[in-house]
C-alpha positions as CSV (number, residue, x, y, z in Angstrom):
1,X,-175.6,-99.4,102.3
2,X,-177.6,-96.2,102.1
3,X,-179.6,-95.1,105.1
4,X,-183.2,-94.2,104.4
5,X,-184.4,-90.8,105.5
6,X,-187.4,-88.7,105.1
7,X,-185.2,-85.7,104.3
8,X,-183.4,-87.4,101.4
9,X,-185.1,-88.6,98.3
10,X,-185.1,-92.4,98.0
11,X,-184.9,-94.5,95.0
12,X,-188.2,-96.1,93.8
13,X,-186.5,-99.5,93.7
14,X,-186.6,-99.6,97.5
15,X,-190.3,-100.0,97.4
16,X,-192.6,-102.6,95.9
17,X,-196.3,-102.3,95.5
18,X,-198.5,-105.3,95.7
19,X,-202.0,-105.3,94.2
20,X,-204.8,-107.5,95.6
21,X,-207.6,-107.7,93.2
22,X,-210.1,-108.8,95.8
23,X,-209.4,-105.7,97.9
24,X,-209.6,-103.4,94.8
25,X,-212.9,-104.9,93.8
26,X,-214.4,-104.3,97.2
27,X,-213.1,-100.7,97.2
28,X,-214.8,-100.0,93.8
29,X,-218.1,-101.4,95.1
30,X,-218.0,-99.3,98.3
31,X,-217.0,-96.2,96.3
32,X,-220.0,-96.6,94.0
33,X,-222.4,-96.9,97.0
34,X,-221.0,-93.9,99.0
35,X,-222.7,-90.7,98.2
36,X,-220.5,-87.7,97.8
37,X,-221.1,-84.3,99.5
38,X,-223.0,-82.2,97.0
39,X,-223.8,-78.5,97.0
40,X,-227.0,-79.0,94.9
41,X,-230.4,-78.7,96.6
42,X,-233.6,-79.9,95.2
43,X,-237.0,-78.6,96.3
44,X,-237.7,-81.8,98.1
45,X,-234.4,-81.9,100.0
46,X,-235.0,-78.3,101.0
47,X,-238.4,-79.2,102.3
48,X,-237.0,-82.2,104.2
49,X,-234.5,-80.0,106.0
50,X,-237.0,-77.3,106.8
51,X,-239.5,-79.8,108.1
52,X,-236.8,-81.4,110.3
53,X,-236.0,-77.8,111.5
54,X,-239.7,-77.1,112.2
55,X,-240.0,-80.3,114.1
56,X,-237.0,-79.4,116.1
57,X,-238.5,-75.9,116.8
58,X,-241.8,-77.4,118.0
59,X,-240.6,-80.5,119.9
60,X,-236.8,-80.5,120.7
61,X,-235.7,-76.8,120.9
62,X,-235.5,-76.8,124.8
63,X,-233.6,-80.1,125.0
64,X,-231.4,-80.1,121.9
65,X,-229.0,-77.4,120.8
66,X,-229.2,-76.0,117.3
67,X,-225.6,-77.3,116.7
68,X,-226.7,-80.8,117.6
69,X,-229.7,-80.5,115.4
70,X,-227.5,-79.7,112.4
71,X,-225.4,-82.8,113.1
72,X,-228.4,-85.0,113.6
73,X,-230.1,-83.7,110.4
74,X,-226.9,-84.5,108.5
75,X,-226.9,-88.1,109.8
76,X,-230.6,-88.5,109.1
77,X,-230.3,-87.3,105.5
78,X,-227.4,-89.6,104.9
79,X,-229.0,-92.7,106.6
80,X,-232.6,-92.2,105.5
81,X,-232.1,-90.7,102.0
82,X,-228.5,-91.3,101.0
83,X,-228.0,-87.5,100.6
84,X,-224.7,-86.4,102.1
85,X,-224.6,-82.9,103.4
86,X,-222.4,-81.3,106.0
87,X,-223.8,-79.7,109.2
88,X,-222.6,-76.3,107.8
89,X,-224.5,-76.9,104.6
90,X,-227.6,-77.7,106.7
91,X,-227.2,-74.6,108.8
92,X,-226.7,-72.4,105.7
93,X,-229.7,-73.8,103.9
94,X,-232.0,-73.3,106.9
95,X,-230.7,-69.7,107.4
96,X,-230.9,-68.8,103.7
97,X,-234.3,-70.3,103.2
98,X,-235.8,-68.6,106.2
99,X,-234.2,-65.3,105.2
100,X,-235.4,-65.5,101.6
101,X,-238.9,-66.5,102.8
102,X,-239.1,-63.5,105.1
103,X,-237.8,-61.2,102.4
104,X,-240.5,-62.3,100.0
105,X,-243.2,-62.2,102.7
106,X,-242.3,-58.5,103.4
107,X,-242.5,-57.7,99.7
108,X,-245.9,-59.5,99.4
109,X,-247.3,-57.6,102.4
110,X,-246.0,-54.3,100.9
111,X,-247.9,-55.2,97.7
112,X,-244.8,-54.9,95.4
113,X,-244.1,-58.5,94.7
114,X,-245.0,-60.7,91.7
115,X,-243.6,-64.0,90.6
116,X,-241.9,-63.3,87.3
117,X,-239.2,-66.0,87.4
118,X,-239.0,-69.6,88.5
119,X,-236.9,-68.5,91.5
120,X,-237.0,-65.3,93.5
121,X,-234.5,-64.6,96.4
122,X,-233.2,-68.1,96.0
123,X,-236.6,-69.7,96.6
124,X,-238.7,-71.5,94.1
125,X,-242.5,-70.9,94.1
126,X,-243.0,-74.5,95.3
127,X,-240.7,-74.0,98.3
128,X,-242.3,-70.5,99.0
129,X,-245.8,-72.0,99.1
130,X,-244.5,-74.8,101.4
131,X,-242.9,-72.2,103.7
132,X,-246.1,-70.2,103.7
133,X,-247.9,-73.3,105.0
134,X,-245.4,-74.3,107.6
135,X,-243.5,-71.2,108.6
136,X,-246.0,-68.3,108.4
137,X,-245.7,-66.4,111.7
138,X,-249.4,-65.9,111.9
139,X,-250.2,-69.6,111.8
140,X,-249.6,-72.3,114.3
141,X,-248.6,-75.7,112.9
142,X,-249.3,-78.8,114.9
143,X,-246.5,-81.4,115.3
144,X,-248.6,-84.2,113.8
145,X,-249.0,-82.1,110.6
146,X,-245.3,-81.6,110.3
147,X,-244.5,-85.3,110.9
148,X,-247.1,-86.3,108.2
149,X,-245.6,-83.9,105.7
150,X,-242.1,-85.1,106.6
151,X,-243.1,-88.7,106.0
152,X,-244.6,-87.8,102.6
153,X,-241.5,-85.8,101.6
154,X,-239.2,-88.6,102.7
155,X,-241.3,-91.0,100.6
156,X,-241.1,-88.8,97.6
157,X,-237.4,-88.4,97.8
158,X,-236.8,-92.1,98.1
159,X,-239.1,-92.6,95.1
160,X,-236.9,-90.3,93.0
161,X,-233.7,-92.2,94.0
């Protein structure tokens, strides 16, 4: 008799595969319900993440690290909205959105900016106007206002799904 080894190829006749239809059916159901990690961002999902970030800035910045915020935001998006993003994607989205907003803000203040496209510096006009309301350095935004907007954005995202 031949000794099986991981270093020698073995004949397929040594193995037998059993299929259990009940298990396969449940796997298909769970696969259809799981959301996959996607790289696409809608305006509403961007607003959701930025509102969560703003809430963290106002309320939790001293008690919760930014790294923990990214992980918590990932969990919240998955649990509340069924949108699966990684903490790295959340971090990148926050950084890119803030950077683009400040770039456009500088151009507006210099007087050499005009919306000519749907997107400019990776921001849509809708997201820019939202950022202007919630992230303008010259304005102070109360936590209650952020929470109300977060509730309405969450409701709008759930309505789309």
